[in-house]
Amino acid sequence: MALLCFVSLYGATAEQVSAHPPEFHRKSAAVKQLPVKRSVVKFSSLNSLPEDSMPEKSPQNLSGQEPSEQQPSEQDRLLAMGQYKFLADLARRCPLRIQTQVLDHLLDEHRLATQAPLSCTLNELLNNRAKLREELRQRIVTLSASWHRDQLSWNAPVAPLIVAKGMTRFVIVDMQNATDAPLTIAAASPAVPEFVSSAVIIPPGSSQPLLLEIAAEPAEPKLIFTAGELTRTLALPVSMVAPSRLRAKLLDGETGSSTAARIWVEGSDRQLRMAGPFAQNRSFTEKPVVLLPAMGVARVPFFYADGSFEIDVPPGSTSVTLERGFEHDLVTETIDVPAGETRDLTIVSRRLLNAKEKGWVSGDTHIHWVTNAWNVDLPLSDLAFVQRAEDLRVANNLTLLHRTPIDAFIKPSQAPMGPVVTMSDPEYHIEMAEEYRNQNLYGHLCFLNLKWLVLPIGTGPQIAGDDSLDYPINKTAILQAREQGGISIEAHGVGANHELPLNAVHGLTDSLDQIEPDDYYRLLDC
């Protein structure tokens, strides 16, 4: 038996194009969004490796804690929930270069707070929390205040914060509860009324971080803190400066011609800002966090630009990183942009690997080019643009079936099965294909090289509606795909794909779209 495993050289826009709606999968890992500087990577996305692929804990010890470890108290869980809410605010509003670390840690905080299986130990959580807080202090101004029975005050003098006119920046306030009763508190800045921090519970004698977004007007904005029926304010001195403007050109290092790319812009305040054609398109600027549907979305910390972009930034040192998928090295340029002035910057891509010359083709076997709502197509012209920005030679756009109590749809549906001729050329290829799904997790399948859809596309009540049986098994669908020359790829890794070992034994598995090396070699022994 010949078993082929595609190692995606793409992965780079996985969180943009291949995250499933929360109800599609019961288990999933956190989003991976940071720039990757590796030639071989584990495919990562908002619905990455299922937790089933993680090492299992014993039934007697589902928390993952050793018997000798200190067990979390009720106060520990309250504090963990507050940390989770703070980090969720951060991930939704203020994307940083450490966005992956923020998301991974907030999942750990939530698991411990809710006593979920696979939670880490309390000691491990506290150590990781301290490390992350130190990382955040290096990126976001952190202030300290105390809520007393009769007053609210800063714990130390606060220096004026520099904020560019017409822009906002974030601050963290560590709020100390100096009373003898639990405090439920939220914070807001009247200058940015659309954002109110999540309310957190602070036990007596403890502190919790709160995220605030401030603007330069008025000159001394008031921060509002609300606890029950009490509302108190703190003055925050601000120094307003003129914004700066950056104009950048993006060039291909081999041809010298203009190129599309993924871009990260980090200003002097360490915040990442958006520009480009999709800067106002929420399907590009934020993505659902699959494992925690209640959290909603997380901001995407990068944007796409086609040959050039212009962006307003705070004055000072500005870092711009160009990324073009896994065949190119990351290129970072730093430039100082004075207040009120415009500076020009040229960034040239640098090839790390020419996969085509070595007989390989960079490609993604699992894309769903739809909006975050999943029931609306995105234009294929936008997919072609992102494909070139990631230097991804082959993009497979998978159609699927889904039904909810209020909706039913087969999406994406921009074109029939097969090559999209109008979006393909000798260098880049877009193909319409299918994800065949089921409720009982026989294993979702990616069918490529199809001439027509393999019916019924999806089975089981949660996928295809209450009147749908979770039948037939995957073997039947795989054989139908092969009758038309199709390729069958096991989706989402080994995790919950119950039929995968049987399919491998019977020669029905052509590929897997993500897999650990150990599992790959185990399957070769089937």
Coordinates of C-alpha atoms in Angstrom, one line a residue:
M1 CA 0.0 0.0 0.0
A2 CA 1.3 3.5 -0.8
L3 CA 0.3 6.1 1.6
L4 CA 1.0 9.7 0.8
C5 CA 1.0 12.5 3.4
F6 CA 0.8 16.1 2.1
V7 CA 3.0 18.4 4.2
S8 CA 1.3 21.7 3.4
L9 CA 3.8 24.4 2.5
Y10 CA 0.9 26.7 2.8
G11 CA -0.5 26.8 6.3
A12 CA 0.1 30.5 6.2
T13 CA -3.4 31.6 5.6
A14 CA -5.0 28.6 7.2
E15 CA -6.7 30.7 9.9
Q16 CA -8.1 32.9 7.0
V17 CA -9.6 30.2 4.9
S18 CA -10.0 26.8 6.6
A19 CA -11.5 27.4 10.0
H20 CA -14.7 25.5 10.6
P21 CA -17.8 27.0 12.3
P22 CA -17.8 26.1 16.1
E23 CA -20.5 23.5 15.8
F24 CA -18.7 21.5 13.1
H25 CA -16.2 19.9 15.5
R26 CA -16.4 19.1 19.2
K27 CA -12.7 19.4 19.8
S28 CA -10.0 21.6 18.3
A29 CA -6.8 23.4 19.1
A30 CA -6.1 27.2 19.3
V31 CA -5.5 29.4 16.4
K32 CA -1.9 29.6 15.2
Q33 CA -1.2 33.0 13.6
L34 CA 2.4 34.1 14.2
P35 CA 4.8 34.2 11.3
V36 CA 6.5 30.9 10.8
K37 CA 10.1 30.6 9.8
R38 CA 10.4 26.9 9.1
S39 CA 10.6 24.8 5.9
V40 CA 8.5 21.9 7.4
V41 CA 5.6 22.8 9.7
K42 CA 2.6 21.3 11.3
F43 CA -0.5 22.6 9.4
S44 CA -2.2 25.0 11.8
S45 CA -5.5 26.8 11.7
L46 CA -8.4 27.9 13.9
N47 CA -9.6 24.3 13.8
S48 CA -6.2 22.6 14.0
L49 CA -5.3 19.3 15.6
P50 CA -8.3 17.9 17.6
E51 CA -7.6 17.4 21.2
D52 CA -8.1 13.6 20.7
S53 CA -4.6 13.7 19.2
M54 CA -3.1 14.9 22.5
P55 CA -1.7 12.5 25.1
E56 CA -4.6 11.0 27.0
K57 CA -5.0 11.4 30.8
S58 CA -6.1 8.5 33.0
P59 CA -9.8 8.3 33.7
Q60 CA -9.1 8.7 37.4
N61 CA -7.2 12.0 36.8
L62 CA -8.9 13.9 34.0
S63 CA -7.6 17.2 35.2
G64 CA -4.2 16.2 34.1
Q65 CA -2.8 16.9 37.6
E66 CA -0.5 14.5 39.5
P67 CA -2.0 13.4 42.8
S68 CA 0.7 15.3 44.7
E69 CA 0.0 18.6 42.9
Q70 CA -1.9 21.3 44.8
Q71 CA -5.5 21.3 43.7
P72 CA -7.0 24.6 42.5
S73 CA -9.2 26.3 45.1
E74 CA -12.4 28.2 44.3
Q75 CA -10.4 31.4 44.5
D76 CA -7.8 30.0 42.0
R77 CA -10.7 29.2 39.6
L78 CA -12.1 32.7 40.1
L79 CA -8.8 34.3 39.3
A80 CA -8.3 32.0 36.3
M81 CA -11.7 33.0 34.9
G82 CA -10.7 36.7 35.3
Q83 CA -7.4 36.1 33.5
Y84 CA -9.3 34.3 30.7
K85 CA -11.7 37.3 30.3
F86 CA -8.8 39.7 30.2
L87 CA -6.9 37.7 27.6
A88 CA -10.1 37.3 25.5
D89 CA -10.5 41.1 25.5
L90 CA -6.9 41.4 24.4
A91 CA -7.2 38.8 21.6
R92 CA -10.4 40.4 20.3
R93 CA -9.3 44.0 20.4
C94 CA -5.5 44.3 20.5
P95 CA -3.6 41.7 18.3
L96 CA 0.1 41.4 19.2
R97 CA 2.9 39.4 17.7
I98 CA 2.4 37.0 20.6
Q99 CA -1.3 36.4 19.6
T100 CA -0.7 32.7 19.5
Q101 CA 0.7 32.6 23.0
V102 CA -2.2 34.7 24.2
L103 CA -4.8 32.4 22.7
D104 CA -3.0 29.2 23.9
H105 CA -2.8 30.6 27.5
L106 CA -6.4 31.8 27.7
L107 CA -7.5 28.3 26.8
D108 CA -5.5 27.0 29.7
E109 CA -7.0 29.6 32.0
H110 CA -10.5 28.7 30.9
R111 CA -9.9 24.9 31.3
L112 CA -8.7 25.3 34.9
A113 CA -11.5 27.8 35.7
T114 CA -14.1 25.4 34.5
Q115 CA -12.4 22.2 35.7
A116 CA -12.3 20.9 32.2
P117 CA -10.4 17.8 31.2
L118 CA -6.9 18.2 30.0
S119 CA -6.3 21.3 32.1
C120 CA -2.7 21.9 33.2
T121 CA -1.6 21.9 36.8
L122 CA -2.0 25.0 39.0
N123 CA 1.7 25.4 39.3
E124 CA 2.2 25.2 35.6
L125 CA -0.6 27.7 34.9
L126 CA 0.8 30.2 37.4
N127 CA 4.3 29.9 35.9
N128 CA 3.0 30.4 32.4
R129 CA 0.7 33.3 33.5
A130 CA 3.7 35.1 35.0
K131 CA 5.8 34.6 31.8
L132 CA 2.9 35.9 29.7
R133 CA 2.3 38.9 31.9
E134 CA 6.0 39.9 31.6
E135 CA 5.7 39.6 27.8
L136 CA 2.7 41.9 27.9
R137 CA 4.4 44.4 30.1
Q138 CA 7.1 44.8 27.5
R139 CA 4.4 45.6 24.9
I140 CA 1.6 47.4 26.6
V141 CA 1.8 50.1 29.3
T142 CA 0.7 48.5 32.5
L143 CA -0.6 50.6 35.4
S144 CA -1.6 49.7 39.0
A145 CA -4.6 50.9 41.0
S146 CA -6.4 50.0 44.2
W147 CA -10.1 49.9 44.9
H148 CA -10.6 50.8 48.6
R149 CA -13.9 50.9 50.5
D150 CA -14.1 54.7 50.1
Q151 CA -11.9 55.5 47.1
L152 CA -10.1 54.5 44.0
S153 CA -6.5 55.6 43.4
W154 CA -3.4 54.9 41.4
N155 CA -0.7 53.0 43.3
A156 CA 2.1 55.2 41.8
P157 CA 2.3 58.4 39.8
V158 CA 1.3 58.0 36.2
A159 CA 3.4 59.6 33.5
P160 CA 1.6 61.0 30.4
L161 CA 0.9 58.5 27.7
I162 CA 1.8 59.5 24.1
V163 CA -1.2 58.9 21.8
A164 CA -1.3 59.9 18.1
K165 CA -4.2 62.2 17.1
G166 CA -7.1 60.2 15.6
M167 CA -5.6 56.9 16.8
T168 CA -6.1 54.8 20.0
R169 CA -3.7 52.7 22.1
F170 CA -4.2 50.2 24.9
V171 CA -3.3 50.2 28.5
I172 CA -3.5 47.5 31.2
V173 CA -4.7 48.4 34.7
D174 CA -3.9 45.9 37.4
M175 CA -6.8 46.5 39.8
Q176 CA -6.1 45.6 43.5
N177 CA -9.1 44.8 45.7
A178 CA -8.3 46.6 48.9
T179 CA -11.7 45.8 50.5
D180 CA -12.8 42.8 52.6
A181 CA -15.4 41.6 50.1
P182 CA -15.2 40.2 46.5
L183 CA -15.4 42.9 43.8
T184 CA -17.0 42.5 40.4
I185 CA -15.6 45.2 38.2
A186 CA -15.5 46.4 34.6
A187 CA -13.7 49.4 33.0
A188 CA -14.2 51.7 30.1
S189 CA -12.9 54.9 28.5
P190 CA -15.5 57.4 27.4
A191 CA -13.2 58.4 24.5
V192 CA -13.7 54.9 23.1
P193 CA -17.3 54.1 24.0
E194 CA -17.6 51.0 21.9
F195 CA -15.3 49.0 24.1
V196 CA -16.0 48.1 27.7
S197 CA -13.8 45.5 29.4
S198 CA -15.3 42.2 30.5
A199 CA -16.4 42.3 34.1
V200 CA -14.2 40.2 36.4
I201 CA -14.4 39.1 40.0
I202 CA -11.5 40.1 42.3
P203 CA -11.3 38.3 45.6
P204 CA -10.2 40.4 48.7
G205 CA -6.5 41.1 48.7
S206 CA -6.1 40.0 45.1
S207 CA -5.7 41.8 41.8
Q208 CA -6.9 41.3 38.2
P209 CA -5.8 43.0 34.9
L210 CA -8.3 45.0 33.0
L211 CA -7.8 46.1 29.3
L212 CA -8.7 49.7 28.3
E213 CA -8.5 51.5 25.0
I214 CA -7.8 55.2 25.1
A215 CA -7.8 58.1 22.7
A216 CA -5.9 61.4 22.7
E217 CA -9.0 63.5 23.2
P218 CA -9.7 64.9 25.7
A219 CA -6.2 65.7 26.9
E220 CA -6.8 64.0 30.3
P221 CA -9.3 61.3 29.7
K222 CA -11.2 59.7 32.6
L223 CA -11.1 56.0 33.0
I224 CA -14.4 54.7 34.4
F225 CA -14.5 51.7 36.7
T226 CA -17.9 50.2 37.7
A227 CA -18.4 47.8 40.6
G228 CA -22.1 47.0 41.3
E229 CA -23.8 50.3 41.8
L230 CA -20.6 52.2 42.4
T231 CA -18.8 54.1 39.6
R232 CA -15.5 55.7 40.1
T233 CA -13.0 57.4 37.8
L234 CA -9.3 57.9 37.5
A235 CA -7.6 60.6 35.5
L236 CA -5.1 59.4 32.9
P237 CA -2.7 62.1 31.5
V238 CA -2.2 61.9 27.8
S239 CA 0.2 63.7 25.5
M240 CA -1.2 64.1 21.9
V241 CA 1.1 64.0 19.0
A242 CA 0.6 64.1 15.2
P243 CA 0.4 60.7 13.5
S244 CA 3.0 59.5 11.0
R245 CA 2.4 57.9 7.6
L246 CA 4.3 55.0 6.1
R247 CA 4.2 54.2 2.3
A248 CA 5.6 50.9 1.4
K249 CA 6.4 49.1 -1.9
L250 CA 6.7 45.3 -2.0
L251 CA 9.0 43.7 -4.5
D252 CA 9.8 40.1 -5.6
G253 CA 13.5 39.5 -4.8
E254 CA 14.0 37.4 -7.9
T255 CA 12.2 39.4 -10.6
G256 CA 12.2 42.9 -9.1
S257 CA 8.6 43.2 -9.9
S258 CA 5.7 44.2 -7.6
T259 CA 4.4 41.3 -5.5
A260 CA 1.5 40.6 -3.1
A261 CA 2.3 39.6 0.4
R262 CA 1.2 39.1 4.0
I263 CA 2.2 42.1 6.1
W264 CA 2.7 42.8 9.8
V265 CA 3.1 46.4 10.9
E266 CA 4.1 47.0 14.5
G267 CA 4.1 50.6 15.6
S268 CA 6.2 52.3 18.3
D269 CA 3.4 51.4 20.8
R270 CA 4.0 47.7 19.9
Q271 CA 0.5 47.4 18.5
L272 CA -0.2 45.8 15.1
R273 CA -2.3 47.8 12.7
M274 CA -4.2 47.0 9.5
A275 CA -4.2 48.4 6.0
G276 CA -4.7 46.9 2.5
P277 CA -7.9 46.1 0.6
F278 CA -9.4 44.0 3.3
A279 CA -8.8 46.3 6.3
Q280 CA -12.5 46.8 6.8
N281 CA -13.6 43.2 5.9
R282 CA -14.3 41.2 9.1
S283 CA -13.8 37.9 7.3
F284 CA -10.2 38.9 7.0
T285 CA -9.6 40.9 10.2
E286 CA -11.1 38.4 12.7
K287 CA -11.7 34.7 13.0
P288 CA -13.9 32.5 15.2
V289 CA -12.1 30.7 18.1
V290 CA -13.5 27.2 17.6
L291 CA -12.7 25.7 20.9
L292 CA -14.5 28.5 22.8
P293 CA -17.5 29.6 20.8
A294 CA -18.6 31.9 23.7
M295 CA -15.5 33.9 23.2
G296 CA -16.5 34.8 19.7
V297 CA -13.6 35.9 17.5
A298 CA -10.0 36.8 17.7
R299 CA -8.3 39.5 15.7
V300 CA -6.0 38.5 12.8
P301 CA -2.7 40.3 13.5
F302 CA -1.7 40.7 9.8
F303 CA -3.1 42.0 6.5
Y304 CA -2.6 41.4 2.8
A305 CA -1.2 44.0 0.4
D306 CA -0.9 43.9 -3.4
G307 CA 2.4 45.5 -4.3
S308 CA 2.1 48.5 -2.0
F309 CA 0.3 50.0 1.0
E310 CA -0.1 53.1 3.0
I311 CA -0.8 53.2 6.8
D312 CA -0.9 55.7 9.6
V313 CA 1.2 54.8 12.6
P314 CA 2.3 56.4 15.9
P315 CA 5.5 58.4 15.4
G316 CA 8.7 56.5 16.2
S317 CA 10.3 53.2 15.3
T318 CA 8.0 51.1 13.1
S319 CA 8.7 47.5 12.2
V320 CA 7.3 46.0 8.9
T321 CA 7.5 42.2 8.2
L322 CA 6.9 40.8 4.8
E323 CA 5.8 37.1 4.6
R324 CA 5.1 35.0 1.5
G325 CA 4.4 31.5 2.6
F326 CA 6.9 28.8 3.4
E327 CA 9.0 29.1 0.3
H328 CA 10.2 32.6 1.4
D329 CA 12.1 33.8 4.4
L330 CA 10.6 36.5 6.6
V331 CA 11.9 39.9 5.8
T332 CA 11.7 42.6 8.5
E333 CA 12.6 46.3 8.0
T334 CA 12.6 48.9 10.7
I335 CA 12.1 52.6 10.0
D336 CA 11.8 55.7 12.2
V337 CA 8.8 57.8 11.2
P338 CA 8.8 61.3 12.7
A339 CA 5.5 62.9 13.9
G340 CA 3.5 64.5 11.2
E341 CA 5.8 63.2 8.4
T342 CA 5.6 60.5 5.7
R343 CA 8.3 58.0 5.0
D344 CA 8.8 55.6 2.1
L345 CA 10.0 52.0 2.5
T346 CA 10.8 49.3 0.0
I347 CA 10.7 45.7 1.2
V348 CA 12.1 42.9 -1.0
S349 CA 11.1 39.3 -0.6
R350 CA 13.8 36.7 -0.2
R351 CA 13.3 33.1 -1.5
L352 CA 14.1 30.4 1.0
L353 CA 13.2 27.4 -1.1
N354 CA 12.2 26.7 -4.7
A355 CA 9.9 23.7 -4.3
K356 CA 9.0 23.5 -8.0
E357 CA 12.7 23.0 -8.9
K358 CA 12.9 20.1 -6.5
G359 CA 9.8 18.5 -8.0
W360 CA 7.3 19.6 -5.3
V361 CA 4.3 21.9 -5.5
S362 CA 3.2 24.1 -2.6
G363 CA -0.5 23.6 -2.0
D364 CA -3.4 23.5 0.4
T365 CA -5.8 20.6 0.2
H366 CA -8.4 22.2 2.6
I367 CA -9.8 25.7 2.0
H368 CA -13.3 27.0 2.5
W369 CA -13.5 30.4 0.9
V370 CA -16.5 31.8 2.7
T371 CA -17.3 34.5 5.2
N372 CA -17.1 33.9 8.9
A373 CA -20.9 33.2 8.8
W374 CA -20.1 30.3 6.5
N375 CA -23.3 30.7 4.4
V376 CA -21.9 33.4 2.1
D377 CA -19.3 32.9 -0.6
L378 CA -16.2 35.2 -0.8
P379 CA -15.1 36.2 -4.3
L380 CA -12.6 33.8 -5.9
S381 CA -10.7 36.8 -7.2
D382 CA -9.8 37.5 -3.5
L383 CA -8.7 33.9 -3.1
A384 CA -6.5 34.3 -6.1
F385 CA -5.0 37.4 -4.6
V386 CA -4.3 35.7 -1.2
Q387 CA -3.0 32.6 -3.0
R388 CA -0.3 34.7 -4.8
A389 CA 0.5 36.7 -1.6
E390 CA 1.2 33.3 0.1
D391 CA 3.0 32.0 -3.1
L392 CA 0.7 29.0 -2.9
R393 CA 0.7 27.2 -6.2
V394 CA -2.4 25.0 -5.8
A395 CA -5.6 26.0 -3.8
N396 CA -8.4 23.5 -3.3
N397 CA -11.7 25.2 -2.4
L398 CA -13.9 22.7 -0.7
T399 CA -17.7 22.7 -0.9
L400 CA -19.6 21.3 2.1
L401 CA -23.2 20.8 3.3
H402 CA -24.5 22.2 6.6
R403 CA -27.9 22.7 8.1
T404 CA -28.9 24.6 11.2
P405 CA -32.3 25.2 12.8
I406 CA -32.6 28.4 10.8
D407 CA -30.5 27.8 7.7
A408 CA -29.2 25.2 5.3
F409 CA -26.5 25.7 2.7
I410 CA -24.0 24.1 0.4
K411 CA -21.0 26.4 0.3
P412 CA -18.6 27.5 -1.1
S413 CA -20.4 27.5 -4.4
Q414 CA -18.5 29.9 -6.7
A415 CA -18.0 27.4 -9.5
P416 CA -18.6 23.7 -10.4
M417 CA -16.3 20.9 -9.4
G418 CA -12.9 20.9 -11.1
P419 CA -10.4 23.5 -12.2
V420 CA -11.5 27.2 -12.1
V421 CA -10.0 28.0 -15.5
T422 CA -10.5 31.8 -15.2
M423 CA -8.5 31.9 -12.0
S424 CA -5.7 29.5 -13.1
D425 CA -2.5 29.9 -15.1
P426 CA 0.7 27.9 -15.5
E427 CA 2.0 29.1 -12.1
Y428 CA -1.2 29.2 -9.9
H429 CA -4.1 26.8 -9.9
I430 CA -7.5 27.0 -8.1
E431 CA -9.7 23.9 -8.0
M432 CA -13.3 23.4 -6.6
A433 CA -13.5 20.2 -4.6
E434 CA -15.5 18.7 -1.7
E435 CA -15.4 18.1 2.0
Y436 CA -17.5 15.0 2.7
R437 CA -18.6 15.2 6.4
N438 CA -20.4 13.1 8.9
Q439 CA -21.6 13.6 12.5
N440 CA -20.3 10.4 14.2
L441 CA -16.7 11.3 13.0
Y442 CA -16.0 8.3 10.8
G443 CA -13.6 11.0 9.7
H444 CA -14.2 14.0 7.4
L445 CA -12.8 13.6 3.9
C446 CA -11.3 16.0 1.4
F447 CA -12.2 14.8 -2.2
L448 CA -10.0 16.4 -4.8
N449 CA -9.9 16.1 -8.6
L450 CA -13.7 15.6 -8.8
K451 CA -16.0 16.1 -11.8
W452 CA -19.2 16.3 -9.7
L453 CA -20.1 16.3 -6.0
V454 CA -20.1 13.0 -4.1
L455 CA -23.6 12.7 -2.6
P456 CA -25.0 13.2 0.0
I457 CA -22.1 15.6 0.8
G458 CA -22.9 15.3 4.6
T459 CA -24.7 12.9 6.9
G460 CA -26.1 12.9 10.4
P461 CA -28.5 15.3 12.2
Q462 CA -25.9 17.9 13.2
I463 CA -24.6 18.1 9.7
A464 CA -27.5 17.5 7.3
G465 CA -30.5 18.0 9.6
D466 CA -32.8 16.0 11.9
D467 CA -34.1 13.8 9.1
S468 CA -30.6 12.6 8.1
L469 CA -29.1 9.3 9.0
D470 CA -25.4 9.2 9.6
Y471 CA -24.9 6.8 6.7
P472 CA -23.2 5.6 4.6
I473 CA -19.8 5.0 6.0
N474 CA -16.8 6.6 4.4
K475 CA -15.7 3.6 2.3
T476 CA -18.8 4.0 0.2
A477 CA -18.1 7.7 -0.5
I478 CA -14.4 7.1 -1.2
L479 CA -15.2 4.5 -3.8
Q480 CA -17.7 6.9 -5.5
A481 CA -15.0 9.6 -5.6
R482 CA -12.5 7.1 -7.1
E483 CA -14.9 6.1 -9.8
Q484 CA -14.5 9.7 -11.2
G485 CA -10.8 9.8 -10.7
G486 CA -10.9 11.6 -7.3
I487 CA -8.3 11.6 -4.5
S488 CA -9.4 10.9 -0.9
I489 CA -7.7 12.8 1.9
E490 CA -8.4 12.3 5.6
A491 CA -9.2 15.7 7.1
H492 CA -8.3 17.2 10.4
G493 CA -5.5 14.8 11.4
V494 CA -5.7 11.5 13.2
G495 CA -7.7 12.6 16.3
A496 CA -11.3 11.6 16.0
N497 CA -11.1 10.0 12.5
H498 CA -12.5 6.6 13.6
E499 CA -12.3 5.0 10.1
L500 CA -8.8 6.0 9.3
P501 CA -6.9 2.9 10.3
L502 CA -9.4 0.7 8.5
N503 CA -9.2 2.9 5.4
A504 CA -5.4 2.7 5.5
V505 CA -5.4 -1.1 5.8
H506 CA -7.8 -1.4 2.8
G507 CA -5.8 1.1 0.6
L508 CA -8.6 3.7 0.7
T509 CA -6.6 6.6 2.1
D510 CA -4.5 8.5 -0.4
S511 CA -3.4 11.2 2.0
L512 CA -3.9 13.1 5.2
D513 CA -4.0 16.9 5.4
Q514 CA -2.2 17.0 8.7
I515 CA -0.5 14.3 10.8
E516 CA 2.2 13.9 13.4
P517 CA 5.4 12.0 12.1
D518 CA 4.8 9.1 14.6
D519 CA 1.3 8.5 13.4
Y520 CA 2.5 8.6 9.8
Y521 CA 5.0 5.8 10.3
R522 CA 2.4 3.8 12.3
L523 CA 0.1 4.0 9.4
L524 CA 2.8 2.8 7.0
D525 CA 3.0 -0.3 9.1
C526 CA -0.7 -1.1 8.6

